[in-house]
Amino acid sequence: MTRLLVTIGKVFLAGLFLLSALFPLAWMLIAGFKSKTEVVQTPFQFFPEVWRWENYTQILEDPAFLRSIGVTFVGALLFAALSLVVNSLGAYAFARLDFAFKRTLWVVVITTMFIPGIAIMLTSFIVVTQLHMLDTMAVLVVPGAASGLQVFFLRQYYLGVPVALEEAALIDGAGRWRIFLHIFTPISKGALVVVGVTSFLAFWNAYVWPVLTITDANLFQIQQYLATFRSDRSSELGLLMAGSTLAALPVILLFLAFQKQIIGGIRISGMK
Amino acid sequence: MTTTAGAATSVAAPGTREVSGARSRRRRHGDTKVAFVMLAPLVVLLAIFVIWPLLHAVYISFFTWSFYASSEFVGLDNYVNVLTDQAFLASVLRGLGFAAMVVPAQLVIAFAFANLVKSFSGRMAGLLKVTIYVPAVISEVIASIIFTIIYAYRGGILNWALSLVGRDDTAWLGETGTALPAIAVPAIWIGMGIASLIMLAGLLDIPEAYYEVASLDGAGWWAKMVHITLPLMKNIFLYLLVTGFAGSLQFLVVPLVMTNGGPLESTTLPNLFIFRHFTNDLYAGYPIAAALLLFLVLGSVSAVIFRLVRSEKAVDG
């Protein structure tokens, strides 16, 4: 009897967790099918009177929406690629090579993990202004690509790769670049996926930095688009919800596709 | 997102050190050339976009700096102004209050979640783990948009649900008493996935043998919880507590989008306070000094905790 009660309690609790994680998203999805007066109306209505696909087709016909989705997507791919190259090379050097000033450089790289964005927001803005990077794709892609956190994570992973693997290659006369490309890169696919996906997500979801550095509507990022829509066209709530749903979809799908690696990558050792 | 990281190995493979030791005896710093080429992109980017801005920020904090005028050295004036500014101190206190809502809720949710998942097998555990993390990949802008309609005064689902139990409508984001808790909810929603999965990793790290021995000695669920689980997870709790506080004090996008600090500054958290000064003030010395003070406190606390947790891991493992 107590056993049954415990099971019921556990299932109830599990349902509660699932509901609280997913309900807000489901609510956004449902609201995306409502007419503009239905989203928040009295008397309250849970489901729309008629399910309006028009919101979705209408937002997909908005050139500004499509442009910001496209620009953000391309930027996120570039950002993920750059992060992968920069951070994996650095991590490999710290994990396996023996060079001058190694300790000092390592401390510097690690320290950058603890610098909050707000402390360097204005001075980073000064730097990108002086480099004439404002209103370019580069200002979104380049400044955040190097990450102490990602280097730390990849280094931990590389340290776990058996040394025997590369010793054989070294004896055969393989250089460090070949070892990095042909041994370390394929063997650490899982860790690289984590770096690539988290970089993509970070770029896709970024809001504050784009707001500061992008005023050209052609380069508007998707989060900028949504926030601007929210304040400028606040009466068109159904449309906004449809747009938000479509903007959330890529990251949810990306996460689901790589959930095993992402969840496996969460460990206490490298969290910040 | 500064969240996912940390491979399974916290200890270097034993072979690594011997080999590099042997090599360095033969040829000290033998890889310097190739290493510097490999490190160049990382170091150059960090130098330009992180380290230089930090040094420049420290420098500016001693001046009356602006984009338009020549700056003047003012010593510690900016810092004194920050520390004596009631508005800034109020925002920090508000941030602490905000953290006091978010962090305990997250710890309780994460701990309950971890224990629940551990008690389920395979598929159900997998479903729970994936689902709880979904909010963490949603942007803060979208979370703000969703919660704005949930909180809507007329026709919002929250007021509707509460009306079923006879409560009058509340303007959640429009009243000073409810606005801060109202933005704490999306903060908890976004952060609970990461906290839960870290908690779960910590819980699963505890060797099952401890529980088996305790069962043989006749320990019940409660005794095991108090004498095994909680003491062994002390570090995880500490870690989540500190990172949760640091994260809460730096919470920016949700109050920026949802309330822009209002009503009557009741959701002006420290980072939003600084951000608004950045975008509105002529002189940058003051907000930079405020940001650096926050950084000094938060950064050093998280660095210490980070070290502490890692060193204990190494000892255990």
Coordinates of C-alpha atoms in Angstrom, one line a residue:
Chain A
M1 CA 0.0 0.0 0.0
T2 CA 2.7 2.5 0.9
R3 CA 4.6 1.3 -2.1
L4 CA 1.7 2.2 -4.3
L5 CA 1.3 5.6 -2.7
V6 CA 5.0 6.3 -3.2
T7 CA 4.7 5.3 -6.9
I8 CA 1.7 7.6 -7.3
G9 CA 3.5 10.4 -5.6
K10 CA 6.6 9.9 -7.8
V11 CA 4.5 9.9 -11.0
F12 CA 2.7 13.0 -9.9
L13 CA 5.9 14.8 -9.2
A14 CA 7.4 13.7 -12.5
G15 CA 4.3 15.1 -14.2
L16 CA 4.7 18.3 -12.3
F17 CA 8.3 18.7 -13.5
L18 CA 7.3 18.0 -17.1
L19 CA 4.4 20.4 -17.0
S20 CA 6.3 23.2 -15.4
A21 CA 9.2 22.9 -18.0
L22 CA 6.9 22.6 -21.0
F23 CA 3.8 24.5 -20.2
P24 CA 5.1 28.0 -21.0
L25 CA 6.3 26.8 -24.3
A26 CA 3.0 25.1 -25.1
W27 CA 1.2 28.3 -24.1
M28 CA 3.4 30.2 -26.6
L29 CA 2.5 27.7 -29.3
I30 CA -1.2 27.8 -28.6
A31 CA -1.2 31.6 -28.4
G32 CA 0.4 31.6 -31.8
F33 CA -2.8 30.2 -33.2
K34 CA -5.0 32.9 -31.7
S35 CA -6.3 36.1 -33.2
K36 CA -4.8 39.3 -31.9
T37 CA -7.6 39.9 -29.5
E38 CA -7.8 36.4 -28.3
V39 CA -4.3 36.0 -26.7
V40 CA -5.2 38.1 -23.7
Q41 CA -9.0 38.5 -23.6
T42 CA -11.8 38.4 -21.1
P43 CA -13.5 36.1 -20.5
F44 CA -10.4 34.0 -20.5
Q45 CA -10.1 31.4 -23.2
F46 CA -7.7 28.5 -23.2
F47 CA -7.8 27.4 -26.8
P48 CA -8.4 29.7 -29.8
E49 CA -11.9 29.8 -31.3
V50 CA -10.5 28.7 -34.6
W51 CA -6.9 27.5 -35.0
R52 CA -5.4 30.3 -37.2
W53 CA -2.4 29.1 -39.2
E54 CA -2.5 32.6 -40.7
N55 CA -0.3 33.9 -38.0
Y56 CA 2.5 31.5 -38.9
T57 CA 2.1 32.1 -42.7
Q58 CA 1.9 35.8 -42.1
I59 CA 5.1 36.1 -40.0
L60 CA 6.8 33.9 -42.5
E61 CA 5.9 36.4 -45.2
D62 CA 7.4 39.2 -43.2
P63 CA 10.7 39.9 -45.0
A64 CA 12.2 41.5 -41.8
F65 CA 11.5 38.3 -39.8
L66 CA 12.9 36.1 -42.5
R67 CA 16.0 38.3 -42.9
S68 CA 16.7 38.3 -39.1
I69 CA 16.3 34.5 -38.9
G70 CA 18.6 34.0 -41.8
V71 CA 21.2 36.5 -40.7
T72 CA 21.2 35.1 -37.2
F73 CA 21.5 31.5 -38.5
V74 CA 24.5 32.3 -40.7
G75 CA 26.1 34.3 -37.9
A76 CA 25.6 31.4 -35.5
L77 CA 27.2 28.9 -37.9
L78 CA 30.2 31.2 -38.4
F79 CA 30.4 31.8 -34.6
A80 CA 30.3 28.0 -33.8
A81 CA 32.9 27.3 -36.5
L82 CA 35.2 30.0 -35.2
S83 CA 34.8 29.0 -31.6
L84 CA 35.6 25.4 -32.5
V85 CA 38.8 26.3 -34.3
V86 CA 40.1 28.9 -31.8
N87 CA 39.2 27.0 -28.6
S88 CA 40.2 23.5 -29.6
L89 CA 43.6 24.6 -30.9
G90 CA 44.3 26.4 -27.7
A91 CA 43.0 23.6 -25.5
Y92 CA 45.2 21.1 -27.3
A93 CA 48.3 23.2 -26.8
F94 CA 47.5 23.5 -23.1
A95 CA 46.7 19.8 -22.7
R96 CA 49.6 18.3 -24.6
L97 CA 52.4 20.7 -25.6
D98 CA 55.3 21.9 -23.5
F99 CA 56.1 25.6 -24.1
A100 CA 57.4 28.7 -22.5
F101 CA 55.1 30.8 -20.3
K102 CA 52.6 27.9 -20.2
R103 CA 51.5 28.4 -16.6
T104 CA 51.2 32.2 -16.9
L105 CA 49.1 31.9 -20.1
W106 CA 46.9 29.3 -18.5
V107 CA 46.2 31.5 -15.5
V108 CA 45.3 34.3 -17.9
V109 CA 42.9 32.1 -19.9
I110 CA 41.3 30.7 -16.8
T111 CA 40.9 34.2 -15.3
T112 CA 38.8 35.3 -18.3
M113 CA 36.2 32.8 -17.3
F114 CA 35.4 34.9 -14.2
I115 CA 35.1 38.3 -15.9
P116 CA 31.4 39.2 -16.1
G117 CA 30.2 40.7 -19.3
I118 CA 28.9 43.9 -17.7
A119 CA 32.4 44.8 -16.4
I120 CA 33.9 44.9 -19.9
M121 CA 30.7 45.8 -21.9
L122 CA 31.5 49.5 -22.4
T123 CA 35.2 49.1 -23.0
S124 CA 34.6 46.2 -25.5
F125 CA 32.2 48.5 -27.2
I126 CA 35.0 51.1 -27.4
V127 CA 37.3 48.5 -28.9
V128 CA 34.9 47.4 -31.6
T129 CA 34.1 51.1 -32.4
Q130 CA 37.7 51.9 -32.9
L131 CA 38.1 48.8 -35.1
H132 CA 35.2 50.0 -37.2
M133 CA 33.3 46.8 -36.5
L134 CA 30.0 48.4 -35.6
D135 CA 27.1 47.2 -37.8
T136 CA 29.1 44.4 -39.4
M137 CA 28.7 40.6 -39.0
A138 CA 32.2 40.6 -37.6
V139 CA 31.2 42.5 -34.4
L140 CA 28.7 39.7 -33.6
V141 CA 31.0 36.7 -34.5
V142 CA 34.5 37.7 -33.6
P143 CA 34.6 39.2 -30.1
G144 CA 33.0 36.3 -28.2
A145 CA 34.6 33.4 -30.1
A146 CA 37.5 32.9 -27.8
S147 CA 36.2 31.5 -24.5
G148 CA 38.2 30.5 -21.4
L149 CA 35.3 28.2 -20.5
Q150 CA 35.3 26.3 -23.7
V151 CA 39.1 26.0 -23.6
F152 CA 38.9 24.7 -20.1
F153 CA 36.2 22.1 -21.1
L154 CA 38.1 20.9 -24.1
R155 CA 41.4 20.7 -22.3
Q156 CA 39.9 18.5 -19.6
Y157 CA 38.7 16.2 -22.4
Y158 CA 42.0 16.1 -24.2
L159 CA 43.8 15.3 -20.9
G160 CA 41.8 12.1 -20.8
V161 CA 42.9 10.9 -24.2
P162 CA 45.4 8.1 -23.7
V163 CA 49.0 9.2 -24.4
A164 CA 49.8 5.9 -26.1
L165 CA 47.7 7.0 -29.1
E166 CA 49.9 9.9 -30.0
E167 CA 53.2 8.3 -29.0
A168 CA 52.9 5.8 -31.8
A169 CA 52.2 8.7 -34.2
L170 CA 55.1 10.7 -32.8
I171 CA 57.5 7.8 -33.3
D172 CA 56.2 7.5 -36.9
G173 CA 57.3 11.1 -37.3
A174 CA 53.9 12.7 -37.3
G175 CA 53.9 16.4 -36.5
R176 CA 51.7 18.1 -33.8
W177 CA 49.3 19.4 -36.4
R178 CA 48.7 16.0 -37.9
I179 CA 48.2 14.5 -34.4
F180 CA 45.7 17.2 -33.6
L181 CA 43.8 16.9 -36.8
H182 CA 43.9 13.1 -37.3
I183 CA 43.9 11.8 -33.7
F184 CA 42.5 14.4 -31.3
T185 CA 39.8 15.8 -33.5
P186 CA 38.1 12.6 -34.4
I187 CA 38.4 11.1 -31.0
S188 CA 36.8 14.1 -29.3
K189 CA 33.8 14.5 -31.5
G190 CA 31.5 14.4 -28.6
A191 CA 33.2 17.3 -26.8
L192 CA 33.4 19.3 -30.0
V193 CA 29.7 18.8 -30.5
V194 CA 29.1 20.4 -27.1
V195 CA 31.3 23.4 -27.9
G196 CA 29.7 23.8 -31.3
V197 CA 26.1 23.5 -30.2
T198 CA 26.5 25.7 -27.1
S199 CA 28.2 28.4 -29.1
F200 CA 25.4 28.2 -31.7
L201 CA 22.8 28.5 -28.9
A202 CA 24.6 31.4 -27.3
F203 CA 24.8 33.3 -30.5
W204 CA 21.1 32.6 -31.4
N205 CA 19.9 33.8 -28.0
A206 CA 22.1 36.8 -27.7
Y207 CA 20.3 40.1 -27.1
V208 CA 22.3 42.7 -25.3
W209 CA 25.5 42.8 -27.4
P210 CA 23.5 43.0 -30.7
V211 CA 21.4 45.8 -29.3
L212 CA 24.6 47.8 -28.5
T213 CA 26.4 47.1 -31.8
I214 CA 23.8 46.6 -34.5
T215 CA 21.6 49.4 -35.7
D216 CA 21.5 48.4 -39.4
A217 CA 18.1 46.7 -39.9
N218 CA 19.7 44.3 -42.5
L219 CA 21.8 42.8 -39.7
F220 CA 19.1 42.7 -37.0
Q221 CA 19.3 39.6 -34.9
I222 CA 16.3 37.4 -34.2
Q223 CA 16.1 38.4 -30.6
Q224 CA 16.3 42.0 -31.5
Y225 CA 13.5 41.5 -34.0
L226 CA 11.3 39.9 -31.4
A227 CA 12.0 42.5 -28.6
T228 CA 11.4 45.3 -31.1
F229 CA 8.2 43.7 -32.3
R230 CA 7.1 43.3 -28.7
S231 CA 7.4 47.0 -28.0
D232 CA 6.4 48.4 -31.4
R233 CA 3.5 46.2 -32.4
S234 CA 2.3 45.2 -29.0
S235 CA -1.3 44.7 -30.2
E236 CA -0.4 41.9 -32.6
L237 CA 0.2 39.4 -29.9
G238 CA -0.9 36.3 -31.9
L239 CA 1.7 37.2 -34.6
L240 CA 4.4 37.8 -32.0
M241 CA 3.7 34.4 -30.4
A242 CA 3.9 32.7 -33.8
G243 CA 7.2 34.4 -34.5
S244 CA 8.6 33.5 -31.0
T245 CA 7.6 29.9 -31.6
L246 CA 9.3 29.8 -34.9
A247 CA 12.4 31.5 -33.4
A248 CA 12.5 29.0 -30.5
L249 CA 12.1 26.0 -32.8
P250 CA 15.6 25.8 -34.2
V251 CA 17.3 25.8 -30.8
I252 CA 14.9 23.2 -29.4
L253 CA 15.5 20.9 -32.4
L254 CA 19.2 21.4 -32.2
F255 CA 19.2 20.6 -28.5
L256 CA 17.0 17.5 -29.1
A257 CA 19.3 16.3 -31.8
F258 CA 22.4 16.5 -29.6
Q259 CA 20.8 16.1 -26.2
K260 CA 23.0 13.1 -25.3
Q261 CA 26.2 15.0 -25.8
I262 CA 24.9 18.2 -24.2
I263 CA 23.5 16.5 -21.1
G264 CA 26.6 14.3 -20.9
G265 CA 28.8 17.5 -21.0
I266 CA 27.2 18.9 -17.8
R267 CA 29.5 18.1 -15.0
I268 CA 30.5 19.9 -11.9
S269 CA 34.2 20.1 -12.9
G270 CA 33.8 22.8 -15.5
M271 CA 30.7 24.6 -14.6
K272 CA 30.6 28.3 -14.2
Chain B
M1 CA 25.2 30.7 -22.4
T2 CA 28.1 30.1 -20.0
T3 CA 26.8 26.8 -18.9
T4 CA 27.7 23.5 -20.4
A5 CA 31.2 22.3 -19.8
G6 CA 33.4 19.9 -18.0
A7 CA 34.3 16.5 -19.3
A8 CA 34.1 13.4 -17.3
T9 CA 37.7 13.5 -16.4
S10 CA 38.8 15.7 -13.5
V11 CA 42.1 14.0 -13.1
A12 CA 44.7 13.9 -15.9
A13 CA 45.6 10.5 -17.2
P14 CA 48.5 9.3 -15.2
G15 CA 50.7 8.9 -18.2
T16 CA 50.4 12.5 -19.3
R17 CA 52.7 14.0 -16.7
E18 CA 55.4 11.3 -17.0
V19 CA 55.7 11.7 -20.7
S20 CA 55.8 15.5 -20.7
G21 CA 58.2 15.3 -17.8
A22 CA 60.5 13.0 -19.7
R23 CA 60.3 15.1 -22.8
S24 CA 61.1 18.3 -20.9
R25 CA 64.2 16.7 -19.5
R26 CA 65.3 16.1 -23.0
R27 CA 64.2 19.3 -24.6
R28 CA 62.7 21.9 -22.3
H29 CA 59.8 23.8 -23.9
G30 CA 60.5 21.9 -27.1
D31 CA 57.0 22.6 -28.5
T32 CA 57.1 26.4 -28.0
K33 CA 57.0 27.3 -31.7
V34 CA 54.1 25.1 -32.7
A35 CA 52.3 25.8 -29.4
F36 CA 52.5 29.6 -30.0
V37 CA 51.0 29.2 -33.5
M38 CA 48.2 27.1 -32.1
L39 CA 47.6 29.5 -29.2
A40 CA 47.8 32.7 -31.3
P41 CA 44.1 33.0 -32.3
L42 CA 42.9 32.3 -28.8
V43 CA 45.4 34.6 -27.1
V44 CA 45.0 37.4 -29.6
L45 CA 41.2 37.4 -29.4
L46 CA 41.2 37.2 -25.6
A47 CA 43.7 40.0 -25.4
I48 CA 41.8 42.3 -27.7
F49 CA 38.2 41.6 -26.6
V50 CA 38.6 40.6 -22.9
I51 CA 41.9 41.5 -21.3
W52 CA 42.4 44.9 -22.9
P53 CA 38.8 46.0 -22.2
L54 CA 39.2 44.9 -18.6
L55 CA 42.5 46.9 -18.1
H56 CA 40.9 49.8 -19.9
A57 CA 37.9 49.6 -17.7
V58 CA 40.1 49.7 -14.6
Y59 CA 41.9 52.7 -16.0
I60 CA 38.7 54.6 -16.9
S61 CA 37.3 54.0 -13.5
F62 CA 39.8 56.5 -12.1
F63 CA 38.8 59.2 -14.7
T64 CA 35.8 61.2 -15.7
W65 CA 35.8 59.5 -19.1
S66 CA 33.4 60.2 -22.0
F67 CA 33.2 59.6 -25.7
Y68 CA 33.1 63.4 -26.3
A69 CA 35.3 65.1 -23.8
S70 CA 38.8 64.9 -22.6
S71 CA 39.0 62.9 -19.4
E72 CA 40.2 64.1 -16.0
F73 CA 41.9 62.0 -13.3
V74 CA 39.6 61.8 -10.3
G75 CA 41.3 59.1 -8.2
L76 CA 38.8 57.1 -6.2
D77 CA 36.0 59.5 -6.6
N78 CA 34.0 57.2 -8.9
Y79 CA 34.2 54.4 -6.4
V80 CA 33.3 56.7 -3.5
N81 CA 30.3 57.9 -5.5
V82 CA 29.2 54.4 -6.3
L83 CA 29.5 53.2 -2.7
T84 CA 27.6 56.2 -1.4
D85 CA 24.9 56.2 -4.1
Q86 CA 21.6 55.2 -2.5
A87 CA 20.2 54.1 -5.9
F88 CA 23.1 51.7 -6.6
L89 CA 23.1 50.3 -3.1
A90 CA 19.3 49.8 -3.4
S91 CA 19.8 47.9 -6.6
V92 CA 22.3 45.6 -5.0
L93 CA 20.0 45.0 -2.1
R94 CA 17.2 44.3 -4.6
G95 CA 19.5 41.9 -6.4
L96 CA 20.2 40.1 -3.1
G97 CA 16.5 39.9 -2.5
F98 CA 15.9 38.6 -6.0
A99 CA 18.6 36.0 -5.5
A100 CA 17.0 35.0 -2.2
M101 CA 13.9 34.2 -4.2
V102 CA 15.6 32.4 -7.1
V103 CA 18.4 30.4 -5.6
P104 CA 16.6 28.5 -2.8
A105 CA 13.8 27.7 -5.2
Q106 CA 16.3 26.4 -7.7
L107 CA 18.1 24.3 -5.1
V108 CA 14.8 22.7 -3.9
I109 CA 13.6 22.0 -7.4
A110 CA 17.0 20.6 -8.4
F111 CA 17.4 18.4 -5.4
A112 CA 13.9 17.0 -5.7
F113 CA 14.4 16.5 -9.4
A114 CA 17.7 14.7 -8.9
N115 CA 16.3 12.3 -6.3
L116 CA 13.2 11.6 -8.5
V117 CA 15.3 10.9 -11.6
K118 CA 17.6 8.6 -9.6
S119 CA 14.6 6.5 -8.5
F120 CA 13.3 6.0 -12.1
S121 CA 14.8 3.7 -14.6
G122 CA 16.0 4.2 -18.2
R123 CA 13.4 5.8 -20.4
M124 CA 11.5 7.9 -17.8
A125 CA 14.8 9.2 -16.4
G126 CA 15.9 10.1 -19.9
L127 CA 12.7 11.9 -20.7
L128 CA 12.9 13.9 -17.4
K129 CA 16.5 14.9 -18.0
V130 CA 15.9 16.1 -21.5
T131 CA 12.6 17.9 -20.7
I132 CA 13.9 19.8 -17.7
Y133 CA 16.7 21.2 -19.8
V134 CA 14.5 22.5 -22.7
P135 CA 13.8 25.9 -21.0
A136 CA 17.6 26.5 -20.7
V137 CA 18.0 26.7 -24.5
I138 CA 15.2 29.2 -24.9
S139 CA 16.3 32.8 -25.1
E140 CA 15.6 35.2 -22.3
V141 CA 13.8 37.5 -24.7
I142 CA 11.3 34.7 -25.7
A143 CA 10.9 33.7 -22.0
S144 CA 10.1 37.4 -21.3
I145 CA 7.5 37.5 -24.0
I146 CA 5.9 34.3 -22.8
F147 CA 5.7 35.3 -19.2
T148 CA 4.4 38.7 -20.1
I149 CA 1.2 37.1 -21.6
I150 CA 1.0 34.7 -18.7
Y151 CA 1.0 37.7 -16.3
A152 CA -1.4 39.8 -18.4
Y153 CA -3.8 41.7 -16.1
R154 CA -6.9 41.1 -18.2
G155 CA -7.2 37.7 -19.8
G156 CA -3.8 36.4 -18.6
I157 CA -3.8 32.7 -17.6
L158 CA -2.4 33.3 -14.2
N159 CA -5.1 35.7 -13.1
W160 CA -7.7 33.3 -14.7
A161 CA -6.3 30.4 -12.7
L162 CA -6.4 32.4 -9.5
S163 CA -9.9 33.6 -10.2
L164 CA -11.0 30.0 -10.0
V165 CA -10.0 30.0 -6.4
G166 CA -11.7 33.3 -5.8
R167 CA -8.7 35.8 -6.0
D168 CA -9.0 39.2 -7.6
D169 CA -7.0 40.1 -10.6
T170 CA -3.4 41.3 -10.0
A171 CA -1.3 43.5 -12.3
W172 CA 1.7 41.3 -11.6
L173 CA 4.2 43.4 -13.5
G174 CA 2.6 46.7 -12.7
E175 CA 2.8 46.7 -8.9
T176 CA 5.9 47.2 -6.9
G177 CA 5.1 44.4 -4.5
T178 CA 4.7 41.7 -7.2
A179 CA 7.0 42.7 -10.1
L180 CA 10.2 41.4 -8.6
P181 CA 8.8 37.9 -7.7
A182 CA 7.1 38.0 -11.2
I183 CA 10.5 38.2 -12.9
A184 CA 12.0 35.7 -10.5
V185 CA 9.7 33.0 -12.0
P186 CA 11.2 33.1 -15.5
A187 CA 14.6 33.2 -13.9
I188 CA 13.9 30.0 -12.1
W189 CA 12.3 28.5 -15.1
I190 CA 15.4 29.2 -17.3
G191 CA 17.9 28.1 -14.7
M192 CA 16.3 25.0 -13.2
G193 CA 17.5 22.7 -15.9
I194 CA 21.2 23.3 -15.4
A195 CA 20.9 23.2 -11.7
S196 CA 19.0 20.0 -11.8
L197 CA 21.4 18.2 -14.0
I198 CA 24.4 19.3 -12.0
M199 CA 22.6 18.1 -8.8
L200 CA 21.8 14.8 -10.5
A201 CA 25.5 14.3 -11.6
G202 CA 26.5 14.9 -8.0
L203 CA 23.9 12.5 -6.6
L204 CA 24.9 9.8 -9.0
D205 CA 28.5 10.3 -8.0
I206 CA 27.8 8.9 -4.5
P207 CA 28.8 5.2 -4.5
E208 CA 25.8 3.0 -4.3
A209 CA 27.7 0.8 -1.8
Y210 CA 27.2 3.5 0.9
Y211 CA 23.5 3.1 0.7
E212 CA 23.6 -0.7 0.6
V213 CA 25.7 -0.8 3.8
A214 CA 23.4 1.6 5.5
S215 CA 20.4 -0.5 4.5
L216 CA 22.1 -3.6 6.0
D217 CA 22.5 -1.6 9.2
G218 CA 18.8 -0.9 9.1
A219 CA 18.9 2.8 8.1
G220 CA 15.7 4.1 6.6
W221 CA 15.1 6.7 3.9
W222 CA 15.5 9.6 6.2
A223 CA 18.6 8.4 7.9
K224 CA 20.3 7.8 4.5
M225 CA 19.3 11.2 3.4
V226 CA 20.7 13.0 6.5
H227 CA 23.8 10.9 7.0
I228 CA 24.9 10.0 3.4
T229 CA 23.2 12.2 0.7
L230 CA 23.2 15.6 2.2
P231 CA 26.8 15.6 3.7
L232 CA 28.3 14.2 0.5
M233 CA 26.5 16.7 -1.6
K234 CA 27.6 19.7 0.5
N235 CA 30.0 20.9 -2.3
I236 CA 27.3 20.7 -5.0
F237 CA 25.0 22.8 -2.9
L238 CA 27.7 25.3 -2.1
Y239 CA 28.6 25.5 -5.8
L240 CA 25.0 25.9 -6.9
L241 CA 24.4 28.5 -4.2
V242 CA 27.3 30.6 -5.2
T243 CA 26.9 30.4 -8.9
G244 CA 23.2 31.0 -8.4
F245 CA 23.8 34.1 -6.4
A246 CA 26.3 35.4 -8.9
G247 CA 24.0 34.6 -11.8
S248 CA 21.0 36.3 -10.1
L249 CA 22.9 39.4 -9.4
Q250 CA 23.9 39.6 -13.1
F251 CA 20.4 39.0 -14.4
L252 CA 19.8 41.6 -17.1
V253 CA 17.7 40.7 -20.2
V254 CA 14.5 39.6 -18.5
P255 CA 14.0 42.8 -16.4
L256 CA 15.2 44.9 -19.4
V257 CA 12.6 43.4 -21.7
M258 CA 9.8 42.8 -19.3
T259 CA 9.7 45.8 -17.1
N260 CA 12.7 48.0 -17.9
G261 CA 13.3 48.2 -14.2
G262 CA 9.9 49.5 -13.3
P263 CA 7.5 50.0 -11.7
L264 CA 9.2 52.6 -9.5
E265 CA 12.6 50.9 -9.9
S266 CA 11.3 47.8 -8.2
T267 CA 12.9 45.5 -10.8
T268 CA 16.1 47.5 -11.3
L269 CA 18.7 44.8 -10.6
P270 CA 22.4 45.8 -10.3
N271 CA 23.3 44.9 -13.9
L272 CA 20.3 46.8 -15.3
F273 CA 21.2 49.8 -13.2
I274 CA 24.7 49.7 -14.7
F275 CA 23.5 49.0 -18.2
R276 CA 21.1 52.0 -18.1
H277 CA 23.9 54.2 -16.9
F278 CA 26.1 53.0 -19.8
T279 CA 23.5 53.8 -22.3
N280 CA 22.3 57.1 -20.7
D281 CA 25.3 58.7 -19.0
L282 CA 27.7 61.1 -20.6
Y283 CA 30.5 59.9 -18.4
A284 CA 31.5 56.3 -18.1
G285 CA 33.7 56.3 -15.0
Y286 CA 30.9 55.9 -12.6
P287 CA 29.1 52.9 -14.1
I288 CA 32.4 51.2 -14.9
A289 CA 33.5 51.6 -11.3
A290 CA 30.1 50.1 -10.2
A291 CA 30.6 47.2 -12.6
L292 CA 34.1 46.6 -11.4
L293 CA 33.1 46.6 -7.8
L294 CA 30.5 43.9 -8.5
F295 CA 33.0 42.0 -10.6
L296 CA 35.5 42.1 -7.8
V297 CA 33.1 40.6 -5.3
L298 CA 31.4 38.1 -7.6
G299 CA 34.5 37.1 -9.5
S300 CA 36.6 36.4 -6.4
V301 CA 33.9 34.5 -4.7
S302 CA 33.3 32.3 -7.7
A303 CA 37.0 31.8 -8.3
V304 CA 37.4 30.7 -4.7
I305 CA 34.5 28.3 -4.9
F306 CA 35.6 27.0 -8.2
R307 CA 39.0 26.1 -6.7
L308 CA 37.4 24.6 -3.6
V309 CA 35.0 22.4 -5.4
R310 CA 37.7 21.2 -7.9
S311 CA 40.3 20.4 -5.3
E312 CA 37.8 18.3 -3.3
K313 CA 36.8 16.5 -6.5
A314 CA 40.4 15.7 -7.1
V315 CA 40.9 14.4 -3.6
D316 CA 37.8 12.2 -3.8
G317 CA 38.4 10.9 -7.2

